[in-house]
Amino acid sequence: MTINWQKEVETRKEALLEDLQNLLRINSERDDTKATPEAPFGPGPVAGLKHMLAYGERDGFTVKNVDNYAGHIDYGEGDETLGIFGHMDVVPAGDGWETDPYEPVIKDGKIYARGSSDDKGPSMAAYYAMKIIKDLELPLSKKVRFVVGSDEESGWGDMDYYFQHEEAPDFGFSPDAEFPIINGEKGNVSIYAHFKGTNSDEYVLESFESGLRENMVPGTAKAIITVPSTEIASKMKGAFEVFLKEEPITGTFAGNDTVVEISVIGKGAHGASPQSGINAATFLAVFLDSYDFGAAAKGFIHSAATIHEDFYGEKLGVAFEDEKMGQLTMNAGLFTFKKDSEKGNSISLNFRYPKGTSAEVIEAGIKETIGKNEAIFEQGDRNQAPHYVPADDPLVETLLQVYEDHTGEKGAEKIIGGGTYGRLLKRGVAYGAMFPGYTDTMHQANEFMELEDLFRATAIYADAIYRLAK
């Protein structure tokens, strides 16, 4: 049977786009302050989850909501299950948007909104691919299960809960990265450095705040400082103005006598590629590091300055590279300091590490460097080992062949620092929906997805699902 997948997508483009726009209007950021038993990650993620599952019910699929943590949309029957994993939660919108991040805008062939490329747009492409197969009543020998998550951008608590109650698919993919395929992912661990103690008597760090998530390069940072005199405040302002001229950042300096507020604006980016962003927090720390702060404040600032642009962990003493998986990367994502806080003074360091090293080796290494600043360390809730599916696995071979057939371009395996739901399965990969040469706006302001890519990906997913499950 020969099927014109592009034509099938063409007849559904308007419906797909309307469904996507409605999904993008949901602010599905995690909010623990509003978490309840009915909304384990806050009202936004569960609203996104229910909305996506409602599409499945509308279109006649078998649907299950697993206690508002996650859910799935099923089609077909068989002894084996092909799993497709998408997620409805998004990282915080942050600053710097030219449009409302939760009111999608279509402009110049792109759809702008938080979640358009990560991961609501690609998830909608995969869902419509399933819908095409169902609409055409194509016979399958395997069950196809689209698993919908709601906590991928944070702790993956959704999948922990889901797999306690549901069987894992036998193999599958996540539409949450790029084509032609991602069949390997680096390990992923966050380590928090905590700083206890008091300030000095002269320069007092009242507060330092930066960052929205561990896996985002912080685009803004702000510090409030008490300095010894108005004269020193004036000199600090002049020094900051010189600093701004020398560095790729913008900022403001405001003050009332001896209390000053310094803000820095850099550029947000995905924490898996920290070198593509401009970390506002470490730039601010570099400026402050020359001033005589004391105790915990000094340790906090000096540590933040030490890791400035240390994208590969060289200054931290944990640099490592594997021939296949590449270099370790480090993103400093969350910075919190409050005067006289007993526990809240911390910096999060998110590492994406290749095989050959480990979270324990990394933690031991940073204890020898910023540990000298009287920091104590704590691992985050998630430590994921490196993941790899061999290139000769039939799953990888089939998905690459589908990509080549649709694009005319040769596909090859690729390993990334980003973490996707593809690693949930032993035979799991990430597959699209971004094409080679795309502009990466994930976790950034003005996130978008090319409409042409959205529709091309839908056709590729439909063909791939059919070949894998027929």
XYZ file of N, CA, C and O in Angstrom, residues 292-378:
348
model
N 34.742 43.751 48.981
C 35.099 43.037 50.206
C 33.877 42.527 50.960
O 33.543 43.011 52.049
N 33.247 41.519 50.365
C 32.178 40.829 51.092
C 32.812 39.817 52.041
O 33.973 39.447 51.889
N 32.030 39.358 52.997
C 32.586 38.425 53.967
C 31.786 37.153 54.067
O 30.637 37.062 53.635
N 32.423 36.134 54.639
C 31.807 34.861 55.006
C 30.977 34.260 53.868
O 31.461 34.085 52.764
N 29.703 33.941 54.146
C 28.879 33.244 53.162
C 28.720 34.056 51.887
O 28.726 33.508 50.786
N 28.565 35.370 52.021
C 28.402 36.212 50.838
C 29.639 36.147 49.955
O 29.541 36.052 48.722
N 30.796 36.174 50.578
C 32.045 36.110 49.824
C 32.169 34.766 49.107
O 32.517 34.702 47.919
N 31.862 33.688 49.826
C 31.937 32.365 49.218
C 30.973 32.210 48.063
O 31.305 31.644 47.020
N 29.768 32.730 48.248
C 28.745 32.659 47.204
C 29.187 33.418 45.962
O 29.153 32.899 44.841
N 29.608 34.663 46.144
C 29.992 35.501 45.005
C 31.240 34.966 44.324
O 31.311 34.880 43.089
N 32.225 34.571 45.108
C 33.469 34.102 44.503
C 33.247 32.780 43.751
O 33.828 32.561 42.669
N 32.400 31.923 44.280
C 32.091 30.675 43.579
C 31.389 30.957 42.257
O 31.706 30.361 41.224
N 30.421 31.876 42.293
C 29.694 32.225 41.067
C 30.625 32.854 40.042
O 30.482 32.633 38.830
N 31.591 33.639 40.518
C 32.561 34.244 39.602
C 33.529 33.195 39.055
O 33.939 33.253 37.890
N 33.885 32.231 39.882
C 34.824 31.185 39.472
C 34.276 30.360 38.316
O 35.012 29.984 37.394
N 32.977 30.087 38.336
C 32.376 29.243 37.300
C 31.927 30.041 36.086
O 31.297 29.493 35.177
N 32.264 31.318 36.030
C 31.884 32.159 34.900
C 32.415 31.579 33.597
O 33.617 31.320 33.440
N 31.492 31.315 32.664
C 31.807 30.771 31.344
C 32.609 29.471 31.415
O 33.372 29.144 30.501
N 32.391 28.713 32.479
C 33.042 27.411 32.614
C 32.123 26.344 32.026
O 31.669 25.429 32.717
N 31.856 26.453 30.740
C 30.854 25.612 30.082
C 31.216 24.128 30.096
O 30.331 23.271 30.036
N 32.491 23.819 30.182
C 32.934 22.430 30.083
C 33.586 21.921 31.375
O 34.263 20.892 31.369
N 33.394 22.642 32.469
C 33.855 22.183 33.774
C 35.352 22.211 33.972
O 35.875 21.543 34.878
N 36.059 22.999 33.171
C 37.519 23.039 33.280
C 37.968 23.729 34.561
O 38.861 23.241 35.272
N 37.355 24.867 34.888
C 37.725 25.571 36.117
C 37.332 24.772 37.353
O 37.988 24.849 38.389
N 36.260 24.008 37.227
C 35.795 23.194 38.349
C 36.623 21.925 38.520
O 36.475 21.215 39.516
N 37.464 21.624 37.547
C 38.297 20.437 37.655
C 37.575 19.153 37.331
O 38.009 18.067 37.744
N 36.471 19.228 36.566
C 35.699 18.022 36.251
C 35.558 17.805 34.746
O 34.747 16.991 34.312
N 36.325 18.519 33.948
C 36.232 18.376 32.487
C 36.475 16.922 32.086
O 37.351 16.242 32.634
N 35.677 16.459 31.128
C 35.813 15.075 30.667
C 35.227 14.985 29.262
O 34.249 15.662 28.949
N 35.825 14.131 28.442
C 35.329 13.954 27.077
C 35.400 12.492 26.687
O 36.388 11.804 26.967
N 34.347 12.026 26.049
C 34.283 10.675 25.504
C 34.265 10.777 23.978
O 33.633 11.674 23.425
N 34.939 9.856 23.320
C 35.069 9.930 21.858
C 33.707 9.918 21.171
O 33.488 10.631 20.196
N 32.760 9.132 21.673
C 31.456 9.042 21.033
C 30.483 10.090 21.572
O 29.766 10.736 20.813
N 30.472 10.288 22.890
C 29.465 11.161 23.507
C 29.904 12.617 23.635
O 29.094 13.484 23.932
N 31.184 12.885 23.441
C 31.630 14.276 23.476
C 31.960 14.770 24.874
O 32.231 13.993 25.801
N 31.914 16.098 25.039
C 32.365 16.740 26.264
C 31.268 16.840 27.325
O 30.086 16.994 27.000
N 31.686 16.801 28.558
C 30.829 17.205 29.672
C 30.516 18.689 29.542
O 31.366 19.476 29.125
N 29.278 19.078 29.877
C 28.928 20.503 29.932
C 28.338 20.827 31.296
O 27.805 19.952 31.991
N 28.432 22.097 31.670
C 27.919 22.546 32.961
C 27.126 23.833 32.792
O 27.583 24.767 32.145
N 25.938 23.864 33.377
C 25.131 25.084 33.399
C 24.827 25.475 34.832
O 24.305 24.679 35.618
N 25.189 26.693 35.185
C 24.818 27.245 36.488
C 23.472 27.942 36.316
O 23.389 29.001 35.696
N 22.408 27.327 36.835
C 21.065 27.782 36.481
C 20.312 28.565 37.522
O 19.529 29.454 37.187
N 20.498 28.252 38.810
C 19.739 28.911 39.873
C 20.694 29.501 40.895
O 21.580 28.811 41.418
N 20.486 30.768 41.211
C 21.302 31.470 42.200
C 20.364 32.140 43.205
O 19.524 32.954 42.822
N 20.523 31.803 44.469
C 19.676 32.406 45.497
C 20.513 32.734 46.725
O 21.197 31.849 47.266
N 20.471 33.996 47.137
C 21.134 34.418 48.369
C 20.252 35.435 49.078
O 19.796 36.397 48.472
N 20.016 35.187 50.357
C 19.271 36.132 51.185
C 20.016 36.326 52.492
O 20.463 35.354 53.110
N 20.135 37.558 52.894
C 20.883 37.902 54.093
C 20.422 37.078 55.295
O 19.232 36.950 55.554
N 21.391 36.505 55.976
C 21.161 35.749 57.222
C 20.319 34.496 57.015
O 19.788 33.935 57.983
N 20.200 34.039 55.778
C 19.462 32.814 55.538
C 20.263 31.621 56.053
O 21.478 31.546 55.886
N 19.594 30.673 56.649
C 20.267 29.498 57.185
C 20.483 28.431 56.118
O 21.395 27.632 56.190
N 19.598 28.393 55.109
C 19.679 27.316 54.128
C 19.538 27.800 52.693
O 19.958 27.124 51.766
N 18.965 28.976 52.490
C 18.567 29.376 51.146
C 19.666 29.882 50.246
O 19.413 30.223 49.098
N 20.925 29.961 50.718
C 21.992 30.498 49.892
C 22.614 29.378 49.066
O 23.348 28.537 49.593
N 22.309 29.347 47.776
C 22.762 28.208 46.988
C 22.943 28.560 45.524
O 22.396 29.542 45.017
N 23.725 27.717 44.847
C 23.930 27.776 43.402
C 23.715 26.367 42.869
O 24.262 25.395 43.406
N 22.914 26.242 41.814
C 22.721 24.930 41.197
C 23.640 24.778 39.997
O 23.755 25.676 39.164
N 24.289 23.641 39.927
C 25.191 23.315 38.821
C 24.643 22.071 38.135
O 24.607 20.987 38.725
N 24.196 22.233 36.899
C 23.608 21.125 36.155
C 24.630 20.590 35.161
O 25.099 21.308 34.287
N 24.975 19.305 35.315
C 25.996 18.686 34.481
C 25.362 17.703 33.509
O 24.521 16.888 33.891
N 25.767 17.768 32.247
C 25.429 16.765 31.241
C 26.745 16.037 30.939
O 27.659 16.635 30.363
N 26.835 14.774 31.362
C 28.132 14.098 31.334
C 28.111 12.836 30.477
O 27.134 12.097 30.447
N 29.205 12.576 29.758
C 29.285 11.380 28.908
C 29.648 10.148 29.729
O 29.998 10.240 30.914
N 29.554 8.995 29.092
C 30.003 7.783 29.760
C 31.495 7.894 30.042
O 32.247 8.540 29.308
N 31.940 7.286 31.142
C 33.342 7.364 31.528
C 33.566 8.181 32.774
O 34.630 8.116 33.384
N 32.560 8.973 33.155
C 32.614 9.698 34.418
C 31.278 9.483 35.115
O 30.425 8.737 34.644
N 31.084 10.109 36.270
C 29.870 9.864 37.047
C 29.554 11.063 37.927
O 30.397 11.962 38.111
N 28.346 11.072 38.465
C 27.942 12.147 39.371
C 28.857 12.200 40.588
O 29.182 13.284 41.090
N 29.288 11.039 41.067
C 30.143 10.985 42.250
C 31.523 11.582 41.963
O 32.073 12.323 42.790
N 32.052 11.288 40.790
C 33.344 11.857 40.406
C 33.230 13.370 40.250
O 34.112 14.128 40.674
N 32.114 13.819 39.662
C 31.903 15.254 39.471
C 31.805 15.958 40.821
O 32.439 17.003 41.048
N 31.025 15.406 41.727
C 30.868 16.035 43.042
C 32.199 16.092 43.783
O 32.528 17.104 44.423
N 32.982 15.029 43.700
C 34.294 15.033 44.350
C 35.191 16.113 43.761
O 35.949 16.777 44.487
N 35.088 16.313 42.456
C 35.913 17.324 41.806
C 35.582 18.735 42.238
O 36.483 19.537 42.526
N 34.288 19.052 42.302
C 33.937 20.436 42.660
C 34.166 20.699 44.145
O 34.335 21.851 44.556
N 34.217 19.653 44.953
C 34.565 19.856 46.368
C 36.002 20.334 46.512
O 36.346 21.025 47.473
N 36.832 19.965 45.530
C 38.233 20.389 45.567
C 38.425 21.807 45.041
O 39.506 22.378 45.193
N 37.405 22.365 44.407
C 37.532 23.715 43.849
C 36.659 24.690 44.636
O 37.122 25.311 45.587
N 35.376 24.815 44.283
C 34.550 25.777 45.021
C 34.228 25.292 46.419
O 33.738 26.062 47.251
N 34.535 24.027 46.716
C 34.387 23.562 48.091
C 35.289 24.306 49.054
O 35.020 24.378 50.262
N 36.346 24.880 48.541
C 37.255 25.676 49.373
C 36.613 26.977 49.836
O 37.153 27.662 50.714
N 35.482 27.342 49.232
C 34.759 28.543 49.648
C 33.733 28.231 50.735
O 32.737 28.919 50.884
N 34.001 27.172 51.485
C 33.147 26.742 52.599
C 31.742 26.379 52.140
O 30.760 26.595 52.852
N 31.667 25.811 50.960
C 30.380 25.333 50.458
C 30.166 23.892 50.891
O 31.116 23.133 51.078
N 28.911 23.530 51.059
C 28.544 22.140 51.259
C 27.661 21.738 50.086
O 26.970 22.574 49.492
N 27.681 20.453 49.741
C 27.081 20.036 48.481
C 25.969 19.015 48.683
O 25.978 18.224 49.623
N 25.021 19.064 47.743
C 23.864 18.178 47.804
C 23.426 17.872 46.377
O 23.250 18.779 45.562
